[in-house]
């Protein structure tokens, strides 16, 4: 790639074109400093003092980033049982900042005092116990990165495709969780041999309750109190929640107050009237926990623009699988006719977001770009056509099809399915 | 460990004691639910609706966490050229939330409009260029987790040991950075063969400038614009900074506006009158970039308490090395007479924090606990005695000695060196 050879300016430019063509750099829009005389002028910020430290003690984003916020759905008639979306189009990595973690509440966010909160573990156990937060903090814990995705993420895409990647895919976040393994608590109480299911109950006004199988409880389930290092945020379950890696978000019961062991699932409201999957034949699938492999391009993405016209563009997005690690991500820039392998940032972690990136030379012509994830089980993210032909359009949850974005001549990016709505 | 056997309550308690003794669980302070009749009462939060979504659109911590904030040094006479500390004692993982990232500014925090900010790369290059933020955003990028530590972190420990882990070790944070490799920009401009050093200049009122060797620039140096997914925070260099993994923090120039290639270091203020290391013989070490292996116990830690008296306690802390990966962390609970290997959360990443944890049975007697890191180069974190015997006490920067915490009979935790002050 001709690094550090003493090319003259013209040769350097030809080298840049070549480099861009093979995806090594994206500099065609950078201005030549020589053409700008002395380069950038000394900015005003160098001529004055800035803000002091601790402005404020708990820091906030720049005022120039005030459109990087969660946004609400327009599908609910209340803001108490509702949801808000993470602005995926503005995020660059795999970690979601806590302030932008998506929300899904069923009766609003309770304000819980950690000094009085308790977690009871009872039912088919030898030694039922009640834990304070201090009890949990003294137990062996661990920190681990996992995504959390609402079962209803992308539900619009079945029938009324959304206009932005934030509203089509933003019920998805990924943080470093800290907590105690649920298996450690179950060891402590001693589950009886007939104990096969566990009810998890939240301390919110909805009394959110779900049943989880003992196998998941003994595998990687966490009793989580930390999120990106600090305490859980109120809207993510402060002071303590269940966290079931790879499972649909509603099962990771927030504001967790009770775990009851039984010999059968509890058939709560959330697993009978809701969070079941209605098939074309009128029957429903129940206990469909797993969030299967999925990916989406977040830049350039529906609702956005390629700023600055044709030239090198970095295509970047995220991929994840509830079944384990992502094995690979392919990207198409020609509407799915051909696919290229997109490099990943670092080694994929199990049940966590991984970021893929593909340098691309956009020639200015309209086209369609899309990504397709394959996980370590060999499962390949389906097309929308295949997904709907199997499940129909009464299905609400677990939409994980390939998301094609249309790029217009002016650089505008739209959901390729949006015109079908 | 007797999982899921049908012990009676009394046997279960004996098993708990045994489990705790081998570090498997920490439940001696958990109350027996049977002794509490029906367990916790239904809390008020279940009898009412909570807060709606988007309260606010960019989320904030619980009101019960309002003491988890950055705190200032008392060693500076201005809050413009000053620093504030990350509350390590309150953090559970390896990621630092952006709002708690430590601060070190030399003339306050500038407010920079990303739409007008430019980065010039010039000097001994073939094709000097000026990049806008949009230029950078279109280039191949990557996301990677690295710690950042101020060269002056723990400087108090040379002579006047601090009373809390926040003020002794809190000039340390760790995030997922996103940016373009500096080598990609250097490829674009074409460094001349005689180009061996690079000046980096910030757009703040201090015009912070440091020289970095070309080898580091071509290795893992980043032109970073993202921090835990979102844009850099103003106090971490918004909209763009240099990020030199493993090097002392001041070299990762914030609010980056200029990179100039030359054949020798620039001998700026920050590498002559400041950020040099004064040895006992009156000579100074210069260009001492590397932050060597270090670790500290963050819970229980100086300034804190073991709440709830004797019993199982999880000892937990962080370790890091500017030279690469942490190989192992040892923990002593007897003032350094004996050491135990402490398990790490997951595979250590290079030049990133890793968390270690060790379940421990505190018998209520006063003792001293400490951690000792070894990195992949074989370097072992020194004792304070060894460090000072080599460097003396005129040295200000790069203090990385073992930090012993004294635990009192009442559970109070103090800096074991504090009484020497």
PDB file of C-alpha atoms in Angstrom, chain A residues 1 3-7 9 13 15-16 23-27 29-34 36 38-43 45-46 48-54 56-65 68-72 79-80 82-84 90-100 103 105 107-114 118 120 126-132 134-135 137-143 176 178 183-184 186-191 193 201-205 207 218 225-226 228-231 233-235 238 257 306-314 345 355 357 359, chain B residues 1 3-7 9 12 15-16 23-27 29-34 36 38-43 45-46 48-54 56-65 68-72 79-80 82-84 90-100 103 105 107-114 118 120 126-132 134-135 137-143 176 178 183-184 186-188 190-193 201-205 207 218 225-226 228-231 233-235 238 257 306-314 345 355 357 359:
ATOM      1  CA  UNK A   1       0.000   0.000   0.000  1.00  0.00           C
ATOM      2  CA  UNK A   3       3.258   3.471   3.186  1.00  0.00           C
ATOM      3  CA  UNK A   4       5.694   6.301   3.872  1.00  0.00           C
ATOM      4  CA  UNK A   5       7.298   6.438   0.471  1.00  0.00           C
ATOM      5  CA  UNK A   6       8.292   9.880  -0.669  1.00  0.00           C
ATOM      6  CA  UNK A   7       5.643  10.368  -3.360  1.00  0.00           C
ATOM      7  CA  UNK A   9       1.462  15.211  -4.267  1.00  0.00           C
ATOM      8  CA  UNK A  13      -3.329  11.273  -4.894  1.00  0.00           C
ATOM      9  CA  UNK A  15      -2.128   6.190  -4.480  1.00  0.00           C
ATOM     10  CA  UNK A  16      -5.069   7.425  -2.434  1.00  0.00           C
ATOM     11  CA  UNK A  23     -10.862  -0.303   1.032  1.00  0.00           C
ATOM     12  CA  UNK A  24      -7.764   0.901   2.843  1.00  0.00           C
ATOM     13  CA  UNK A  25      -8.715   4.548   3.368  1.00  0.00           C
ATOM     14  CA  UNK A  26     -11.518   6.946   2.665  1.00  0.00           C
ATOM     15  CA  UNK A  27      -9.995  10.307   1.990  1.00  0.00           C
ATOM     16  CA  UNK A  29     -13.440  14.203   0.527  1.00  0.00           C
ATOM     17  CA  UNK A  30     -10.548  15.442   2.668  1.00  0.00           C
ATOM     18  CA  UNK A  31      -9.342  18.823   1.542  1.00  0.00           C
ATOM     19  CA  UNK A  32      -5.736  19.343   0.537  1.00  0.00           C
ATOM     20  CA  UNK A  33      -4.123  21.421   3.254  1.00  0.00           C
ATOM     21  CA  UNK A  34      -1.773  23.102   0.768  1.00  0.00           C
ATOM     22  CA  UNK A  36      -5.950  26.019   2.123  1.00  0.00           C
ATOM     23  CA  UNK A  38      -2.126  27.857   6.495  1.00  0.00           C
ATOM     24  CA  UNK A  39      -4.746  25.226   7.269  1.00  0.00           C
ATOM     25  CA  UNK A  40      -7.430  25.776   9.883  1.00  0.00           C
ATOM     26  CA  UNK A  41      -7.337  29.093  11.661  1.00  0.00           C
ATOM     27  CA  UNK A  42      -6.730  29.160  15.385  1.00  0.00           C
ATOM     28  CA  UNK A  43     -10.202  28.550  16.789  1.00  0.00           C
ATOM     29  CA  UNK A  45     -11.617  27.813  21.923  1.00  0.00           C
ATOM     30  CA  UNK A  46      -7.810  28.247  22.049  1.00  0.00           C
ATOM     31  CA  UNK A  48     -10.172  31.420  26.166  1.00  0.00           C
ATOM     32  CA  UNK A  49     -10.572  29.151  29.176  1.00  0.00           C
ATOM     33  CA  UNK A  50     -13.148  26.359  28.939  1.00  0.00           C
ATOM     34  CA  UNK A  51     -15.520  24.951  31.540  1.00  0.00           C
ATOM     35  CA  UNK A  52     -14.076  23.871  34.909  1.00  0.00           C
ATOM     36  CA  UNK A  53     -13.945  20.275  36.095  1.00  0.00           C
ATOM     37  CA  UNK A  54     -17.152  18.736  37.473  1.00  0.00           C
ATOM     38  CA  UNK A  56     -21.340  18.574  36.216  1.00  0.00           C
ATOM     39  CA  UNK A  57     -19.978  15.912  38.661  1.00  0.00           C
ATOM     40  CA  UNK A  58     -21.911  13.236  36.751  1.00  0.00           C
ATOM     41  CA  UNK A  59     -21.064  14.123  33.150  1.00  0.00           C
ATOM     42  CA  UNK A  60     -23.460  14.616  30.250  1.00  0.00           C
ATOM     43  CA  UNK A  61     -23.079  14.601  26.450  1.00  0.00           C
ATOM     44  CA  UNK A  62     -22.094  17.660  24.416  1.00  0.00           C
ATOM     45  CA  UNK A  63     -24.878  20.110  23.603  1.00  0.00           C
ATOM     46  CA  UNK A  64     -24.112  19.382  19.945  1.00  0.00           C
ATOM     47  CA  UNK A  65     -25.350  15.812  20.494  1.00  0.00           C
ATOM     48  CA  UNK A  68     -28.909  11.531  20.203  1.00  0.00           C
ATOM     49  CA  UNK A  69     -31.736  10.339  22.434  1.00  0.00           C
ATOM     50  CA  UNK A  70     -34.192   7.518  22.885  1.00  0.00           C
ATOM     51  CA  UNK A  71     -37.400   8.017  20.916  1.00  0.00           C
ATOM     52  CA  UNK A  72     -40.902   6.670  21.631  1.00  0.00           C
ATOM     53  CA  UNK A  79     -46.466   6.170  27.968  1.00  0.00           C
ATOM     54  CA  UNK A  80     -46.615   3.851  30.993  1.00  0.00           C
ATOM     55  CA  UNK A  82     -44.873   1.561  26.247  1.00  0.00           C
ATOM     56  CA  UNK A  83     -41.377   1.503  24.803  1.00  0.00           C
ATOM     57  CA  UNK A  84     -38.597   3.769  23.582  1.00  0.00           C
ATOM     58  CA  UNK A  90     -25.728   7.373  16.265  1.00  0.00           C
ATOM     59  CA  UNK A  91     -23.773   4.599  17.984  1.00  0.00           C
ATOM     60  CA  UNK A  92     -20.304   3.542  16.894  1.00  0.00           C
ATOM     61  CA  UNK A  93     -19.353   0.444  18.893  1.00  0.00           C
ATOM     62  CA  UNK A  94     -20.998  -2.475  20.674  1.00  0.00           C
ATOM     63  CA  UNK A  95     -21.559  -0.967  24.137  1.00  0.00           C
ATOM     64  CA  UNK A  96     -24.768   1.011  24.619  1.00  0.00           C
ATOM     65  CA  UNK A  97     -24.321   3.989  26.953  1.00  0.00           C
ATOM     66  CA  UNK A  98     -26.661   3.557  29.914  1.00  0.00           C
ATOM     67  CA  UNK A  99     -28.551   6.764  29.113  1.00  0.00           C
ATOM     68  CA  UNK A 100     -29.544   5.359  25.711  1.00  0.00           C
ATOM     69  CA  UNK A 103     -37.023   0.988  27.494  1.00  0.00           C
ATOM     70  CA  UNK A 105     -42.183  -0.973  30.790  1.00  0.00           C
ATOM     71  CA  UNK A 107     -46.671  -0.013  34.317  1.00  0.00           C
ATOM     72  CA  UNK A 108     -43.955   2.635  34.362  1.00  0.00           C
ATOM     73  CA  UNK A 109     -40.645   2.764  36.196  1.00  0.00           C
ATOM     74  CA  UNK A 110     -40.821   2.304  39.980  1.00  0.00           C
ATOM     75  CA  UNK A 111     -38.462   4.233  42.259  1.00  0.00           C
ATOM     76  CA  UNK A 112     -37.044   1.583  44.581  1.00  0.00           C
ATOM     77  CA  UNK A 113     -34.925   2.296  47.655  1.00  0.00           C
ATOM     78  CA  UNK A 114     -32.119  -0.277  47.617  1.00  0.00           C
ATOM     79  CA  UNK A 118     -35.547  -7.566  49.240  1.00  0.00           C
ATOM     80  CA  UNK A 120     -37.138 -13.740  48.232  1.00  0.00           C
ATOM     81  CA  UNK A 126     -35.073 -26.730  51.257  1.00  0.00           C
ATOM     82  CA  UNK A 127     -34.165 -23.420  52.790  1.00  0.00           C
ATOM     83  CA  UNK A 128     -36.094 -20.389  51.535  1.00  0.00           C
ATOM     84  CA  UNK A 129     -34.151 -17.157  51.943  1.00  0.00           C
ATOM     85  CA  UNK A 130     -34.652 -13.429  51.673  1.00  0.00           C
ATOM     86  CA  UNK A 131     -31.712 -11.407  50.364  1.00  0.00           C
ATOM     87  CA  UNK A 132     -31.022  -7.748  50.939  1.00  0.00           C
ATOM     88  CA  UNK A 134     -26.027  -5.957  50.836  1.00  0.00           C
ATOM     89  CA  UNK A 135     -26.340  -9.761  50.987  1.00  0.00           C
ATOM     90  CA  UNK A 137     -23.134  -7.502  47.131  1.00  0.00           C
ATOM     91  CA  UNK A 138     -21.146  -9.781  49.452  1.00  0.00           C
ATOM     92  CA  UNK A 139     -21.627 -12.844  47.237  1.00  0.00           C
ATOM     93  CA  UNK A 140     -19.348 -14.007  44.400  1.00  0.00           C
ATOM     94  CA  UNK A 141     -20.250 -12.006  41.295  1.00  0.00           C
ATOM     95  CA  UNK A 142     -19.067 -11.581  37.734  1.00  0.00           C
ATOM     96  CA  UNK A 143     -19.181  -9.039  34.923  1.00  0.00           C
ATOM     97  CA  UNK A 176     -21.468  -5.100  30.596  1.00  0.00           C
ATOM     98  CA  UNK A 178     -22.532  -7.387  36.797  1.00  0.00           C
ATOM     99  CA  UNK A 183     -27.226 -20.845  40.280  1.00  0.00           C
ATOM    100  CA  UNK A 184     -25.357 -19.461  43.331  1.00  0.00           C
ATOM    101  CA  UNK A 186     -30.257 -21.732  44.020  1.00  0.00           C
ATOM    102  CA  UNK A 187     -27.333 -23.571  45.609  1.00  0.00           C
ATOM    103  CA  UNK A 188     -27.981 -21.595  48.753  1.00  0.00           C
ATOM    104  CA  UNK A 189     -31.675 -22.412  49.002  1.00  0.00           C
ATOM    105  CA  UNK A 190     -31.336 -25.999  47.771  1.00  0.00           C
ATOM    106  CA  UNK A 191     -33.770 -26.731  44.946  1.00  0.00           C
ATOM    107  CA  UNK A 193     -35.549 -32.629  42.838  1.00  0.00           C
ATOM    108  CA  UNK A 201     -41.682 -11.473  39.769  1.00  0.00           C
ATOM    109  CA  UNK A 202     -40.966  -7.749  39.462  1.00  0.00           C
ATOM    110  CA  UNK A 203     -41.790  -5.084  42.041  1.00  0.00           C
ATOM    111  CA  UNK A 204     -43.491  -2.801  39.509  1.00  0.00           C
ATOM    112  CA  UNK A 205     -47.177  -1.952  39.178  1.00  0.00           C
ATOM    113  CA  UNK A 207     -46.180  -7.300  38.786  1.00  0.00           C
ATOM    114  CA  UNK A 218     -28.528 -23.168  36.224  1.00  0.00           C
ATOM    115  CA  UNK A 225     -27.199  -5.202  39.863  1.00  0.00           C
ATOM    116  CA  UNK A 226     -24.619  -3.507  37.618  1.00  0.00           C
ATOM    117  CA  UNK A 228     -21.611  -0.741  32.425  1.00  0.00           C
ATOM    118  CA  UNK A 229     -19.883  -0.649  35.785  1.00  0.00           C
ATOM    119  CA  UNK A 230     -22.381   1.439  37.721  1.00  0.00           C
ATOM    120  CA  UNK A 231     -25.669   0.464  39.358  1.00  0.00           C
ATOM    121  CA  UNK A 233     -30.536   2.418  35.787  1.00  0.00           C
ATOM    122  CA  UNK A 234     -34.107   2.733  37.137  1.00  0.00           C
ATOM    123  CA  UNK A 235     -35.595   1.888  33.737  1.00  0.00           C
ATOM    124  CA  UNK A 238     -32.734  -0.788  39.678  1.00  0.00           C
ATOM    125  CA  UNK A 257     -38.415  -9.185  44.212  1.00  0.00           C
ATOM    126  CA  UNK A 306     -24.570   9.740   3.050  1.00  0.00           C
ATOM    127  CA  UNK A 307     -23.223  13.225   3.751  1.00  0.00           C
ATOM    128  CA  UNK A 308     -20.886  14.684   1.153  1.00  0.00           C
ATOM    129  CA  UNK A 309     -21.785  12.761  -1.977  1.00  0.00           C
ATOM    130  CA  UNK A 310     -20.139   9.829  -3.760  1.00  0.00           C
ATOM    131  CA  UNK A 311     -16.791   8.428  -2.638  1.00  0.00           C
ATOM    132  CA  UNK A 312     -15.498   6.110   0.066  1.00  0.00           C
ATOM    133  CA  UNK A 313     -18.048   5.191   2.721  1.00  0.00           C
ATOM    134  CA  UNK A 314     -17.674   2.856   5.652  1.00  0.00           C
ATOM    135  CA  UNK A 345     -14.123  -5.678  15.432  1.00  0.00           C
ATOM    136  CA  UNK A 355     -19.625  -4.759  15.063  1.00  0.00           C
ATOM    137  CA  UNK A 357     -17.373  -2.888   9.013  1.00  0.00           C
ATOM    138  CA  UNK A 359     -15.132  -0.005   3.409  1.00  0.00           C
TER     139      UNK A 359
ATOM    140  CA  UNK B   1     -21.021 -28.634  46.743  1.00  0.00           C
ATOM    141  CA  UNK B   3     -26.425 -28.825  44.877  1.00  0.00           C
ATOM    142  CA  UNK B   4     -30.127 -29.574  44.985  1.00  0.00           C
ATOM    143  CA  UNK B   5     -30.014 -32.219  47.678  1.00  0.00           C
ATOM    144  CA  UNK B   6     -33.028 -32.344  49.948  1.00  0.00           C
ATOM    145  CA  UNK B   7     -31.395 -31.114  53.166  1.00  0.00           C
ATOM    146  CA  UNK B   9     -33.170 -26.294  57.117  1.00  0.00           C
ATOM    147  CA  UNK B  12     -28.861 -26.493  54.794  1.00  0.00           C
ATOM    148  CA  UNK B  15     -23.956 -26.634  54.192  1.00  0.00           C
ATOM    149  CA  UNK B  16     -24.074 -22.885  53.720  1.00  0.00           C
ATOM    150  CA  UNK B  23     -15.814 -19.417  48.711  1.00  0.00           C
ATOM    151  CA  UNK B  24     -18.848 -20.730  46.886  1.00  0.00           C
ATOM    152  CA  UNK B  25     -21.529 -18.442  48.341  1.00  0.00           C
ATOM    153  CA  UNK B  26     -21.906 -15.625  50.793  1.00  0.00           C
ATOM    154  CA  UNK B  27     -25.198 -15.998  52.534  1.00  0.00           C
ATOM    155  CA  UNK B  29     -26.270 -12.478  56.448  1.00  0.00           C
ATOM    156  CA  UNK B  30     -29.291 -13.508  54.385  1.00  0.00           C
ATOM    157  CA  UNK B  31     -32.382 -13.812  56.515  1.00  0.00           C
ATOM    158  CA  UNK B  32     -34.284 -17.074  56.600  1.00  0.00           C
ATOM    159  CA  UNK B  33     -37.580 -16.516  54.815  1.00  0.00           C
ATOM    160  CA  UNK B  34     -39.371 -19.013  57.037  1.00  0.00           C
ATOM    161  CA  UNK B  36     -40.045 -13.946  58.354  1.00  0.00           C
ATOM    162  CA  UNK B  38     -44.659 -14.524  54.429  1.00  0.00           C
ATOM    163  CA  UNK B  39     -41.425 -12.923  53.288  1.00  0.00           C
ATOM    164  CA  UNK B  40     -41.268  -9.320  52.110  1.00  0.00           C
ATOM    165  CA  UNK B  41     -44.532  -7.440  52.118  1.00  0.00           C
ATOM    166  CA  UNK B  42     -45.945  -6.200  48.844  1.00  0.00           C
ATOM    167  CA  UNK B  43     -44.096  -2.931  48.343  1.00  0.00           C
ATOM    168  CA  UNK B  45     -44.213   0.340  44.078  1.00  0.00           C
ATOM    169  CA  UNK B  46     -46.526  -2.550  43.113  1.00  0.00           C
ATOM    170  CA  UNK B  48     -49.090   2.360  41.763  1.00  0.00           C
ATOM    171  CA  UNK B  49     -47.881   3.289  38.294  1.00  0.00           C
ATOM    172  CA  UNK B  50     -44.252   4.329  37.919  1.00  0.00           C
ATOM    173  CA  UNK B  51     -42.636   6.981  35.757  1.00  0.00           C
ATOM    174  CA  UNK B  52     -43.433   6.981  32.022  1.00  0.00           C
ATOM    175  CA  UNK B  53     -40.895   6.197  29.318  1.00  0.00           C
ATOM    176  CA  UNK B  54     -38.412   8.929  28.356  1.00  0.00           C
ATOM    177  CA  UNK B  56     -35.824  11.712  30.503  1.00  0.00           C
ATOM    178  CA  UNK B  57     -35.016  10.807  26.839  1.00  0.00           C
ATOM    179  CA  UNK B  58     -31.327  10.595  27.757  1.00  0.00           C
ATOM    180  CA  UNK B  59     -31.458   8.550  30.955  1.00  0.00           C
ATOM    181  CA  UNK B  60     -29.848   9.339  34.294  1.00  0.00           C
ATOM    182  CA  UNK B  61     -28.970   7.273  37.386  1.00  0.00           C
ATOM    183  CA  UNK B  62     -31.381   6.579  40.226  1.00  0.00           C
ATOM    184  CA  UNK B  63     -31.768   9.328  42.819  1.00  0.00           C
ATOM    185  CA  UNK B  64     -30.522   6.755  45.343  1.00  0.00           C
ATOM    186  CA  UNK B  65     -27.129   6.804  43.589  1.00  0.00           C
ATOM    187  CA  UNK B  68     -21.762   8.115  42.868  1.00  0.00           C
ATOM    188  CA  UNK B  69     -19.999  11.049  41.228  1.00  0.00           C
ATOM    189  CA  UNK B  70     -16.565  12.288  40.237  1.00  0.00           C
ATOM    190  CA  UNK B  71     -14.824  14.166  43.034  1.00  0.00           C
ATOM    191  CA  UNK B  72     -12.168  16.909  42.789  1.00  0.00           C
ATOM    192  CA  UNK B  79     -10.750  24.216  38.801  1.00  0.00           C
ATOM    193  CA  UNK B  80      -9.622  24.935  35.225  1.00  0.00           C
ATOM    194  CA  UNK B  82      -7.283  20.532  37.672  1.00  0.00           C
ATOM    195  CA  UNK B  83      -8.583  16.980  37.881  1.00  0.00           C
ATOM    196  CA  UNK B  84     -11.504  14.925  39.168  1.00  0.00           C
ATOM    197  CA  UNK B  90     -18.854   2.262  43.371  1.00  0.00           C
ATOM    198  CA  UNK B  91     -18.044   0.495  40.100  1.00  0.00           C
ATOM    199  CA  UNK B  92     -18.619  -3.208  39.555  1.00  0.00           C
ATOM    200  CA  UNK B  93     -17.124  -4.110  36.185  1.00  0.00           C
ATOM    201  CA  UNK B  94     -14.417  -2.953  33.787  1.00  0.00           C
ATOM    202  CA  UNK B  95     -16.336  -0.382  31.727  1.00  0.00           C
ATOM    203  CA  UNK B  96     -16.468   3.157  33.140  1.00  0.00           C
ATOM    204  CA  UNK B  97     -19.794   4.878  32.430  1.00  0.00           C
ATOM    205  CA  UNK B  98     -19.088   8.014  30.380  1.00  0.00           C
ATOM    206  CA  UNK B  99     -20.534  10.294  33.060  1.00  0.00           C
ATOM    207  CA  UNK B 100     -17.948   9.038  35.558  1.00  0.00           C
ATOM    208  CA  UNK B 103     -11.119  14.490  34.155  1.00  0.00           C
ATOM    209  CA  UNK B 105      -7.847  19.564  31.933  1.00  0.00           C
ATOM    210  CA  UNK B 107      -7.366  25.182  30.650  1.00  0.00           C
ATOM    211  CA  UNK B 108     -10.913  23.906  31.079  1.00  0.00           C
ATOM    212  CA  UNK B 109     -13.203  22.083  28.669  1.00  0.00           C
ATOM    213  CA  UNK B 110     -13.794  23.808  25.315  1.00  0.00           C
ATOM    214  CA  UNK B 111     -17.203  23.597  23.616  1.00  0.00           C
ATOM    215  CA  UNK B 112     -16.395  22.604  20.045  1.00  0.00           C
ATOM    216  CA  UNK B 113     -18.888  22.521  17.192  1.00  0.00           C
ATOM    217  CA  UNK B 114     -18.179  19.327  15.240  1.00  0.00           C
ATOM    218  CA  UNK B 118     -10.947  20.369  11.480  1.00  0.00           C
ATOM    219  CA  UNK B 120      -4.794  19.078   9.943  1.00  0.00           C
ATOM    220  CA  UNK B 126       3.958  14.332   0.869  1.00  0.00           C
ATOM    221  CA  UNK B 127       0.360  15.416   0.840  1.00  0.00           C
ATOM    222  CA  UNK B 128      -0.800  17.460   3.826  1.00  0.00           C
ATOM    223  CA  UNK B 129      -4.533  17.151   4.410  1.00  0.00           C
ATOM    224  CA  UNK B 130      -7.274  18.724   6.486  1.00  0.00           C
ATOM    225  CA  UNK B 131     -10.024  16.409   7.678  1.00  0.00           C
ATOM    226  CA  UNK B 132     -13.544  17.378   8.689  1.00  0.00           C
ATOM    227  CA  UNK B 134     -17.495  13.877   8.201  1.00  0.00           C
ATOM    228  CA  UNK B 135     -14.271  12.878   6.429  1.00  0.00           C
ATOM    229  CA  UNK B 137     -16.660   9.257   9.808  1.00  0.00           C
ATOM    230  CA  UNK B 138     -16.447   7.924   6.252  1.00  0.00           C
ATOM    231  CA  UNK B 139     -13.059   6.252   6.844  1.00  0.00           C
ATOM    232  CA  UNK B 140     -12.445   2.671   8.051  1.00  0.00           C
ATOM    233  CA  UNK B 141     -12.773   2.666  11.839  1.00  0.00           C
ATOM    234  CA  UNK B 142     -12.719   0.197  14.696  1.00  0.00           C
ATOM    235  CA  UNK B 143     -13.952  -0.116  18.258  1.00  0.00           C
ATOM    236  CA  UNK B 176     -14.815   1.114  24.359  1.00  0.00           C
ATOM    237  CA  UNK B 178     -14.138   4.051  18.387  1.00  0.00           C
ATOM    238  CA  UNK B 183      -1.744   4.862  10.577  1.00  0.00           C
ATOM    239  CA  UNK B 184      -4.657   5.221   8.117  1.00  0.00           C
ATOM    240  CA  UNK B 186      -0.533   8.757   7.879  1.00  0.00           C
ATOM    241  CA  UNK B 187      -0.939   6.470   4.883  1.00  0.00           C
ATOM    242  CA  UNK B 188      -3.106   9.130   3.326  1.00  0.00           C
ATOM    243  CA  UNK B 190       2.466   9.905   3.067  1.00  0.00           C
ATOM    244  CA  UNK B 191       5.084  10.359   5.791  1.00  0.00           C
ATOM    245  CA  UNK B 192       8.528  11.187   4.449  1.00  0.00           C
ATOM    246  CA  UNK B 193      11.368   8.797   5.392  1.00  0.00           C
ATOM    247  CA  UNK B 201      -2.006  19.676  19.402  1.00  0.00           C
ATOM    248  CA  UNK B 202      -5.322  20.235  21.161  1.00  0.00           C
ATOM    249  CA  UNK B 203      -7.823  23.015  20.448  1.00  0.00           C
ATOM    250  CA  UNK B 204      -8.139  24.012  24.102  1.00  0.00           C
ATOM    251  CA  UNK B 205      -6.886  27.159  25.812  1.00  0.00           C
ATOM    252  CA  UNK B 207      -2.884  24.356  23.399  1.00  0.00           C
ATOM    253  CA  UNK B 218       1.956   3.267  13.297  1.00  0.00           C
ATOM    254  CA  UNK B 225     -14.451  10.039  18.128  1.00  0.00           C
ATOM    255  CA  UNK B 226     -16.501   7.467  20.071  1.00  0.00           C
ATOM    256  CA  UNK B 228     -18.808   3.551  24.873  1.00  0.00           C
ATOM    257  CA  UNK B 229     -20.689   3.722  21.600  1.00  0.00           C
ATOM    258  CA  UNK B 230     -21.685   7.374  21.625  1.00  0.00           C
ATOM    259  CA  UNK B 231     -19.702  10.501  20.730  1.00  0.00           C
ATOM    260  CA  UNK B 233     -17.872  13.496  26.002  1.00  0.00           C
ATOM    261  CA  UNK B 234     -16.714  17.159  26.027  1.00  0.00           C
ATOM    262  CA  UNK B 235     -14.322  16.513  28.907  1.00  0.00           C
ATOM    263  CA  UNK B 238     -15.240  15.997  21.875  1.00  0.00           C
ATOM    264  CA  UNK B 257      -6.763  19.826  15.785  1.00  0.00           C
ATOM    265  CA  UNK B 306     -17.656  -3.965  55.265  1.00  0.00           C
ATOM    266  CA  UNK B 307     -21.374  -3.551  55.905  1.00  0.00           C
ATOM    267  CA  UNK B 308     -23.015  -6.163  58.092  1.00  0.00           C
ATOM    268  CA  UNK B 309     -20.109  -7.517  60.095  1.00  0.00           C
ATOM    269  CA  UNK B 310     -18.022 -10.685  59.805  1.00  0.00           C
ATOM    270  CA  UNK B 311     -18.868 -13.395  57.294  1.00  0.00           C
ATOM    271  CA  UNK B 312     -18.402 -13.996  53.570  1.00  0.00           C
ATOM    272  CA  UNK B 313     -17.110 -11.009  51.611  1.00  0.00           C
ATOM    273  CA  UNK B 314     -16.229 -10.771  47.961  1.00  0.00           C
ATOM    274  CA  UNK B 345     -13.783 -12.111  34.780  1.00  0.00           C
ATOM    275  CA  UNK B 355     -11.673  -7.444  37.064  1.00  0.00           C
ATOM    276  CA  UNK B 357     -12.633 -11.434  42.394  1.00  0.00           C
ATOM    277  CA  UNK B 359     -14.539 -14.856  47.821  1.00  0.00           C
TER     278      UNK B 359
END
